CSV table of C-alpha atoms in Angstrom, one decimal:
chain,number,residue,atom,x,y,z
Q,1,UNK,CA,104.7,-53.4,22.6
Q,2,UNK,CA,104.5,-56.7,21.8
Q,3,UNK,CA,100.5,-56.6,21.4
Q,4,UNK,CA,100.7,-53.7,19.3
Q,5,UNK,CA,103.0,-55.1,16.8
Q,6,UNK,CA,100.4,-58.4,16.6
Q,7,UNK,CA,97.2,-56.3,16.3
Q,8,UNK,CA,98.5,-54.2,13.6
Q,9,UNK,CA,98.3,-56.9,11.6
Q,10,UNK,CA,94.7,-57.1,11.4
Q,11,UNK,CA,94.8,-53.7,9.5
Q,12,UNK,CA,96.7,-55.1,6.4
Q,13,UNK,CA,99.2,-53.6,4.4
Q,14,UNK,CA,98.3,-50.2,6.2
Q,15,UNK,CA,99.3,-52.0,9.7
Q,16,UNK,CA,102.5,-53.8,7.8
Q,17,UNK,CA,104.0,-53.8,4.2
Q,18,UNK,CA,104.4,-57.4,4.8
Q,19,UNK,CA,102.3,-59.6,7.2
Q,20,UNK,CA,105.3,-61.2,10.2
Q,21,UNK,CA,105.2,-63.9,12.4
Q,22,UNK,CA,106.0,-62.3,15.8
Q,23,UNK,CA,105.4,-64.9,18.2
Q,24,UNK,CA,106.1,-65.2,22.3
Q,25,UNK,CA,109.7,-66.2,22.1
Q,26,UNK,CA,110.4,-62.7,20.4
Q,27,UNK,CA,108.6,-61.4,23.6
Q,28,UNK,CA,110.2,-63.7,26.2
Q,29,UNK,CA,113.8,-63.0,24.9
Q,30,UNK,CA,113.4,-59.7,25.0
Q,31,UNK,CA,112.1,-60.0,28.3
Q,32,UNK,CA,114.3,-62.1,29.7
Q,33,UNK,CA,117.5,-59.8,28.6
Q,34,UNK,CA,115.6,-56.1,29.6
Q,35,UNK,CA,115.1,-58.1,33.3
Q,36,UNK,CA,118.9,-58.8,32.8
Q,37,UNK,CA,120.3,-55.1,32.0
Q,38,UNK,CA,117.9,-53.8,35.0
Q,39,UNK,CA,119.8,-56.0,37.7
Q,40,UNK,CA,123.5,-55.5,36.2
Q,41,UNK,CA,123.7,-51.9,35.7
Q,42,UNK,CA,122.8,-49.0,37.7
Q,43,UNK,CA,121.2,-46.8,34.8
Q,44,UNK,CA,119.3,-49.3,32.1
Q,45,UNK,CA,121.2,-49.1,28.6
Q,46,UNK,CA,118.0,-47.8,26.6
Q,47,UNK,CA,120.5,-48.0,23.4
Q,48,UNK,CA,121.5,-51.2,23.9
Q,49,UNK,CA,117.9,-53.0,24.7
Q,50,UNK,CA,116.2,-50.8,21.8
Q,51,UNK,CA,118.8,-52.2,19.7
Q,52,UNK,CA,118.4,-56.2,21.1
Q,53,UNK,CA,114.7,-55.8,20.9
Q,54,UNK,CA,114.4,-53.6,18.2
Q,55,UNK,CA,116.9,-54.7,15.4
Q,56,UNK,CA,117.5,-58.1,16.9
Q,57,UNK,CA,114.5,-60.1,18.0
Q,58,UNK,CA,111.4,-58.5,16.5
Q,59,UNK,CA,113.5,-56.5,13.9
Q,60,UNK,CA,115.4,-60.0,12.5
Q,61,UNK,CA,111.5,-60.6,11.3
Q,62,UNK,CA,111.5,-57.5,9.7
Q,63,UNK,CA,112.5,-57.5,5.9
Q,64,UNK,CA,110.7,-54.2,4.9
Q,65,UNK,CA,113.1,-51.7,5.8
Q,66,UNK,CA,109.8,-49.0,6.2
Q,67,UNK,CA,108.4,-51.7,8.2
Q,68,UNK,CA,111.6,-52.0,10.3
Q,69,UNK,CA,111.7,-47.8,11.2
Q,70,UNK,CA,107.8,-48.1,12.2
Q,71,UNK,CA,108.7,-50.9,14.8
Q,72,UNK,CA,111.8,-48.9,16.1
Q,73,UNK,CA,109.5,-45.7,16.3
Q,74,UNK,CA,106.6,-47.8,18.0
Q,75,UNK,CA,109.8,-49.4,20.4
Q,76,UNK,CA,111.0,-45.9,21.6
Q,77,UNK,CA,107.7,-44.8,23.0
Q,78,UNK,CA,108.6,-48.1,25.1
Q,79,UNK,CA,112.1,-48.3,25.6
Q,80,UNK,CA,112.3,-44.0,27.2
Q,81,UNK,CA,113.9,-43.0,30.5
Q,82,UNK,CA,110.6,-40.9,30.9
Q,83,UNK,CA,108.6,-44.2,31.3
Q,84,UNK,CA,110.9,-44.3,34.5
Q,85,UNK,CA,109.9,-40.7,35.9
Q,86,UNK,CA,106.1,-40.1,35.3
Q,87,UNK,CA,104.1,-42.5,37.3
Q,88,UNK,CA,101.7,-42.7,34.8
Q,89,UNK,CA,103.3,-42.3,31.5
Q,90,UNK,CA,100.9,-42.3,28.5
Q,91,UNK,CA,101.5,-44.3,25.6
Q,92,UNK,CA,98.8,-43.0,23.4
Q,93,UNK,CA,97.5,-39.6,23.1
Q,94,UNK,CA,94.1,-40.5,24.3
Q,95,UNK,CA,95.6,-41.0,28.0
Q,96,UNK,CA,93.1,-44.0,27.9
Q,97,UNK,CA,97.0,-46.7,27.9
Q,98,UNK,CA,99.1,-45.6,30.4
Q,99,UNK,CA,102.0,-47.7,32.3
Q,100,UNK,CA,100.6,-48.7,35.5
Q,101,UNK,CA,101.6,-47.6,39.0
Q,102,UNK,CA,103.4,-50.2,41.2
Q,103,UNK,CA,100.9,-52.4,42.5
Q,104,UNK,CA,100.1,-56.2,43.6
Q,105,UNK,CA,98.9,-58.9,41.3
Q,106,UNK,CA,95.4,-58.0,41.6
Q,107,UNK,CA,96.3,-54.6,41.1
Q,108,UNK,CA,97.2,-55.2,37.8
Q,109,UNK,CA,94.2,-57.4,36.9
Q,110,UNK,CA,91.9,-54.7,37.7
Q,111,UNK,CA,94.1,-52.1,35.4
Q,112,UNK,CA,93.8,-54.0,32.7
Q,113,UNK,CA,90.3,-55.3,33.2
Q,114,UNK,CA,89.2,-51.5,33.3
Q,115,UNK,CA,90.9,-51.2,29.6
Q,116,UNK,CA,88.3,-51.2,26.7
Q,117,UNK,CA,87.3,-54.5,24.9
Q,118,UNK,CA,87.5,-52.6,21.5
Q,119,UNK,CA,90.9,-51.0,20.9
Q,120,UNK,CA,90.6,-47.4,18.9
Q,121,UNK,CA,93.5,-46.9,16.0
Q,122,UNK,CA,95.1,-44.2,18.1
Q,123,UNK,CA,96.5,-46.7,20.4
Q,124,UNK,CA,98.3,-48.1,17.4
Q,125,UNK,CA,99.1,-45.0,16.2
Q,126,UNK,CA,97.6,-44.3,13.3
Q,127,UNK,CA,94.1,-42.5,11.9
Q,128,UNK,CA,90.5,-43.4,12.9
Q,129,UNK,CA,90.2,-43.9,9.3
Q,130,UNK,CA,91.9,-46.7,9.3
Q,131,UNK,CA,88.9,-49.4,11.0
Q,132,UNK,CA,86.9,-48.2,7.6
Q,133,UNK,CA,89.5,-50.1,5.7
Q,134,UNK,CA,89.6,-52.9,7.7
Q,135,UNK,CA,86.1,-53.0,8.2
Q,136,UNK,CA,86.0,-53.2,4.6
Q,137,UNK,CA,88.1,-55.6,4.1
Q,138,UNK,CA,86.3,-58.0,6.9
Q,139,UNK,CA,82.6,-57.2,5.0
Q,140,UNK,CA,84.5,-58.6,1.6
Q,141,UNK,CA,85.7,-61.5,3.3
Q,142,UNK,CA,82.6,-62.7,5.0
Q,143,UNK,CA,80.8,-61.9,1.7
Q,144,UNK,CA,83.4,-64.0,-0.3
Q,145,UNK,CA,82.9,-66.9,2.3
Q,146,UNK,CA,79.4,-66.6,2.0
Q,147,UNK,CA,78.8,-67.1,-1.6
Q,148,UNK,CA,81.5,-70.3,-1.5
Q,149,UNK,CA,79.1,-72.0,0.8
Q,150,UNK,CA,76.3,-71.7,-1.6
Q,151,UNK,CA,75.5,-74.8,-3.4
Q,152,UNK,CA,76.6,-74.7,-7.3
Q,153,UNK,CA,74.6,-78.1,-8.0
Q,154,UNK,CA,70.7,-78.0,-9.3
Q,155,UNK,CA,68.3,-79.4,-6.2
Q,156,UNK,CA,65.3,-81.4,-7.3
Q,157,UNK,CA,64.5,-83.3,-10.3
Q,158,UNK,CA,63.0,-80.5,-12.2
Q,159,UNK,CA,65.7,-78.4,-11.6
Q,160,UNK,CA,68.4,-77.1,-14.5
Q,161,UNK,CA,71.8,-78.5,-14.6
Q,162,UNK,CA,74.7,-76.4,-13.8
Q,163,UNK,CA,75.6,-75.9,-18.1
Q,164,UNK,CA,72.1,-75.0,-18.6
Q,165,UNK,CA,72.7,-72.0,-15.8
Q,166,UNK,CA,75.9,-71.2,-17.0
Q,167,UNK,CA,75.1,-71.2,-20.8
Q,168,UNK,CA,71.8,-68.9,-19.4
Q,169,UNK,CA,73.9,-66.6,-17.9
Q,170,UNK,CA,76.5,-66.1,-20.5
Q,171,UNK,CA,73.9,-65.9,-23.3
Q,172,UNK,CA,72.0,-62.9,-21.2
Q,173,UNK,CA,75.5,-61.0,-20.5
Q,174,UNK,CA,75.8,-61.3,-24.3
Q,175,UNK,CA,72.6,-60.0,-25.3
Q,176,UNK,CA,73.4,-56.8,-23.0
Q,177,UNK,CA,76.9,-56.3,-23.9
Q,178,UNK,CA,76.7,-52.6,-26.1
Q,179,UNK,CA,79.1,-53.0,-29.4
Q,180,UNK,CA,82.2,-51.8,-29.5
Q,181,UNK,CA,82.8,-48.2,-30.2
Q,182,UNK,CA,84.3,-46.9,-33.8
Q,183,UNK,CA,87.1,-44.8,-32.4
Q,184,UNK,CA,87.8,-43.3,-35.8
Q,185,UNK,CA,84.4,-42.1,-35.8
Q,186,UNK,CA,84.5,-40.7,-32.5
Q,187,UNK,CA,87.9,-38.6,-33.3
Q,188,UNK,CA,86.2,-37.5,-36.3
Q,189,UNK,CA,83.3,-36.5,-34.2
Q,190,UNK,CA,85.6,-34.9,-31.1
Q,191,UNK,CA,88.6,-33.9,-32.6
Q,192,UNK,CA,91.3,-32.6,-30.0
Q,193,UNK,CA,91.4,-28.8,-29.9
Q,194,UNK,CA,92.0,-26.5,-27.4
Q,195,UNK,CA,88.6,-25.7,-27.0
Q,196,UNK,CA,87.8,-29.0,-26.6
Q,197,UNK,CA,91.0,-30.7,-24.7
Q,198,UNK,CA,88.7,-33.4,-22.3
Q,199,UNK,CA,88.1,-34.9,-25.9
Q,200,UNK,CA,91.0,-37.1,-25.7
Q,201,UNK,CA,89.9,-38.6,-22.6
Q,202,UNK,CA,86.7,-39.1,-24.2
Q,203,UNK,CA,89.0,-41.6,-27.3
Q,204,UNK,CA,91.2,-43.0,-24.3
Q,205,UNK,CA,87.9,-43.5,-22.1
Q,206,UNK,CA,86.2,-45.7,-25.0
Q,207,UNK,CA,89.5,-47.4,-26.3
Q,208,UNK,CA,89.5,-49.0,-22.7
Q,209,UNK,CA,85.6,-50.0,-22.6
Q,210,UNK,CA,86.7,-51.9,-25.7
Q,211,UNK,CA,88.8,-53.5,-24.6
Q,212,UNK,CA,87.2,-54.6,-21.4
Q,213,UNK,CA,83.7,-55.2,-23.9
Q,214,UNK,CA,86.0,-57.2,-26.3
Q,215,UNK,CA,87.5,-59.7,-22.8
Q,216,UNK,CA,83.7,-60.0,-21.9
Q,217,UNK,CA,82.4,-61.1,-25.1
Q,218,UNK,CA,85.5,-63.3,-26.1
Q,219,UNK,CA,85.7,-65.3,-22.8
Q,220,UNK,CA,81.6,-65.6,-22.7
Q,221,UNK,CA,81.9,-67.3,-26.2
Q,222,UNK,CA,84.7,-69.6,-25.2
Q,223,UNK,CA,82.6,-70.5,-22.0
Q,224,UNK,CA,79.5,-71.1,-24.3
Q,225,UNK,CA,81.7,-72.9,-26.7
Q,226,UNK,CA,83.5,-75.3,-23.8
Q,227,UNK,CA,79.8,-76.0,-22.2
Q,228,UNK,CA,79.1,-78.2,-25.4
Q,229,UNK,CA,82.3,-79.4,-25.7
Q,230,UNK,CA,83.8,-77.2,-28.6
Q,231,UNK,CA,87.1,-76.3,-27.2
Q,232,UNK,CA,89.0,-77.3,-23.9
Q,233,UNK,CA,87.7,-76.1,-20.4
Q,234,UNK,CA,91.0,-74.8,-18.9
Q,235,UNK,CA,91.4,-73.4,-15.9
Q,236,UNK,CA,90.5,-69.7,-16.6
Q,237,UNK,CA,87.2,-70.8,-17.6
Q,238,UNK,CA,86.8,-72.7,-15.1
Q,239,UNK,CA,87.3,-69.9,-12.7
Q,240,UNK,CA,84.9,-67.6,-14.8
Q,241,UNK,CA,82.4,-70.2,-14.5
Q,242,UNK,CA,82.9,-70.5,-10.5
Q,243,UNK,CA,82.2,-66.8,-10.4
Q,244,UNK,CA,79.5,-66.5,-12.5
Q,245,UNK,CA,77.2,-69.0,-10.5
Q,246,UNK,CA,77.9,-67.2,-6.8
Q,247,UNK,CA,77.3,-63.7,-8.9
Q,248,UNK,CA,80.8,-62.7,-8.4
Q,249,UNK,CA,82.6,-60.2,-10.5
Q,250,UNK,CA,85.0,-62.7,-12.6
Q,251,UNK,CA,88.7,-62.4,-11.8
Q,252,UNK,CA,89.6,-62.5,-15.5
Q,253,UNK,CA,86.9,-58.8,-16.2
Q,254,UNK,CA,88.2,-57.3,-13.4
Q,255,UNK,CA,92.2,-57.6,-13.9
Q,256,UNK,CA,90.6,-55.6,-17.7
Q,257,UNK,CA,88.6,-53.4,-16.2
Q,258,UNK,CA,90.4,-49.9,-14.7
Q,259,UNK,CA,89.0,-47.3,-11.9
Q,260,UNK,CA,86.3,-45.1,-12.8
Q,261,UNK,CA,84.4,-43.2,-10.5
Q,262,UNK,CA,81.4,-42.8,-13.2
């Protein structure tokens, strides 16, 4: 239990809404008091450890109260008298994790040396569609870190200086920006009817390409315009000119820009 609730982090917000700190004293508390109701009482309290365990130690982490019924559904295929009858109860529907037979020390080694090296979702409980997302995420990040290593200074002596790049760059993305459409012409052109309904997306479509065209241009002047000294480098400039260099998509065009699948 307490490895699944640490590896789910590595799947994001679609392991946990919110990233926690779970951490071996949450496991050797928990531990320590499960070892304690199994010596004191003839039948183990199930309700009582799922709630010490559950809502106590791992769940006083828990703020997210979705978060918080995931770990208590994850704790009761744990914390289940039938983990106590069947020899070899299965905690995942694979039958690949199962709870171990009573065995020696080296027993146990071997059982859990036999266990794959690469764990499949299913064992967390959720869809093998799941490692494309984190894949995903992992290919960004390595990207991202690979384009911070590269050097933003010129090399050699005959090499351009890092406002000549810049002012390159933002003068080409200029010269390809289209111009803005003229939405009066274009509902003059497409008037809504009920022939012709998709028509309004059409306005709505172009009205946000203007806007996004209208970010692009302005802030590619005001870079242009702070490379010779006209106005004030702050720090969104900055930031566009960091991204421009490693060929990253600015942060200030994308938080403009909006999902199309076109």
């Amino acid at each position: 239990f307490h490895a699944l609730v640490q590896e789910r982090r590595k799947f994001g917000p679609l392991g946990w809404n919110i990233p926690y700190g779970f951490n071996e004293s949450d496991l050797r508390i928990s531990v320590r008091q499960l070892q304690m109701f199994i010596n004191e009482y003839d039948t183990i309290p199930f309700d009582a450890v799922t709630y010490l365990t559950g809502q106590c130690n791992y769940g006083g982490r828990v703020t997210d109260d979705w978060d918080r019924r995931c770990l208590l559904n994850m704790l009761s295929s744990f914390y289940t008298p039938e983990i106590i009858d069947d020899a070899k109860y299965k905690f995942s529907a694979s039958g690949v994790y199962y709870c171990p037979p009573k065995g020696s020390h080296e027993d146990y080694v071997d059982f859990i040396k036999e266990l794959p090296m690469s764990q499949n979702p299913e064992v967390f409980g959720m869809h093998d569609n799941v490692d494309i997302s984190r894949e995903l995420q992992e290919t960004k990040q390595l990207f991202e870190s690979v384009l911070l290593t590269q050097s933003q200074k010129s090399g050699g002596g005959g090499g351009k200086k890092t406002d000549d790049v810049l002012d390159e760059i933002a003068g080409d993305v200029l010269s390809k920006l289209p111009q803005i459409f003229d939405l009066e012409q274009a509902m003059t052109k497409y008037p809504v009817r009920y022939e012709e309904s998709m028509n309004t997306v059409l306005v709505q479509e172009m009205e946000r390409f203007n806007r996004l065209t209208s970010a692009i241009r302005s802030s590619l002047s005001n870079l242009r315009k702070a490379i010779k000294g006209l106005v004030v480098m702050n720090a969104e400039l900055e930031a566009l000119a960091q991204s421009l260099l490693i060929g990253k998509v600015p942060e200030y065009w994308a938080k403009r820009s909006y999902p199309s699948l076109k």
